[in-house]
Tab-separated table of C-alpha atoms in Angstrom:
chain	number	residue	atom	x	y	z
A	1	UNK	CA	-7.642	-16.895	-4.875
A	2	UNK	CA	-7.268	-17.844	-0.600
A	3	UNK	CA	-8.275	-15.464	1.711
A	4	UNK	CA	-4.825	-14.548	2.688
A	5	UNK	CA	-3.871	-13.346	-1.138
A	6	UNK	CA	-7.549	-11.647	-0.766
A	7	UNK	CA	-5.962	-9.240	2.386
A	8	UNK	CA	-2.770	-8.723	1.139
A	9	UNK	CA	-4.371	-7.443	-2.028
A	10	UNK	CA	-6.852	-5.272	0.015
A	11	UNK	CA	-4.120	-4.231	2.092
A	12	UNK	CA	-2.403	-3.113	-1.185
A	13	UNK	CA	-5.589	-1.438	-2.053
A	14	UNK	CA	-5.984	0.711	1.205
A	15	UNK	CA	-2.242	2.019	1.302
A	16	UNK	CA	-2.180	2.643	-2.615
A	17	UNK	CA	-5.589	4.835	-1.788
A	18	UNK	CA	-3.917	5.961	1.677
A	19	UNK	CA	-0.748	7.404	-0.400
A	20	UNK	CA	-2.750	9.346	-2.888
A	21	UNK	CA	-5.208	11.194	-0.323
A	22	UNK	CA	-2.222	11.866	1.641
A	23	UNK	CA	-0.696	13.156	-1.343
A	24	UNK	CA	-3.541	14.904	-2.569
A	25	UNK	CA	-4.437	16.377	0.550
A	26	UNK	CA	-0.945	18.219	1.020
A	27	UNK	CA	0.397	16.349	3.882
A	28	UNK	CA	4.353	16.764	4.529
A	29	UNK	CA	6.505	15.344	1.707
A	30	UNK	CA	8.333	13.006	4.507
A	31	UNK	CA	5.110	11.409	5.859
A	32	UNK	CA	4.126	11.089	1.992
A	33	UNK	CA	7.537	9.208	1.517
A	34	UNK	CA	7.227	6.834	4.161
A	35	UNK	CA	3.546	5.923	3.082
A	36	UNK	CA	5.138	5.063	-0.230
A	37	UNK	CA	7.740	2.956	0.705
A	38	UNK	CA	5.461	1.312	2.907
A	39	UNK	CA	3.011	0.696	-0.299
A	40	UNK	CA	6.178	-0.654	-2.393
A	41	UNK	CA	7.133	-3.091	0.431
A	42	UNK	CA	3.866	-4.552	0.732
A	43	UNK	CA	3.721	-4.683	-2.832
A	44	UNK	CA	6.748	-6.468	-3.664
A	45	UNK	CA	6.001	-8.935	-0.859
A	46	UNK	CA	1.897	-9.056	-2.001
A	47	UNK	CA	3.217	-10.095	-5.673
A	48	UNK	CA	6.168	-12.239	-4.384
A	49	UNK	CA	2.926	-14.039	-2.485
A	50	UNK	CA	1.068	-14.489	-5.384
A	51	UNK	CA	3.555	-15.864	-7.588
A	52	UNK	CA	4.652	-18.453	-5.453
């Protein structure tokens, strides 16, 4: 594994753990959204990284 696939997984890491304190914590349901689609985007791009 490179160092860039190493941060984008890490990155993937620290918004899938951002998303569930936020979620956990009780935040509003709209800033809880956003985190989330923020987590899938950099998901989908992380694995689309790692495939190719």
């Amino acid at each position: 594994m490179e160092m860039l696939d190493s941060v984008l997984v890490f990155m993937l890491v620290g918004l899938v753990a951002a998303t569930v304190m936020s979620y956990r914590s009780g935040n509003d349901k709209r800033d809880i959204s956003l985190l989330a689609a923020l987590t899938a985007l950099w998901g989908a791009g992380t694995a689309a990284a790692l495939i190719a």
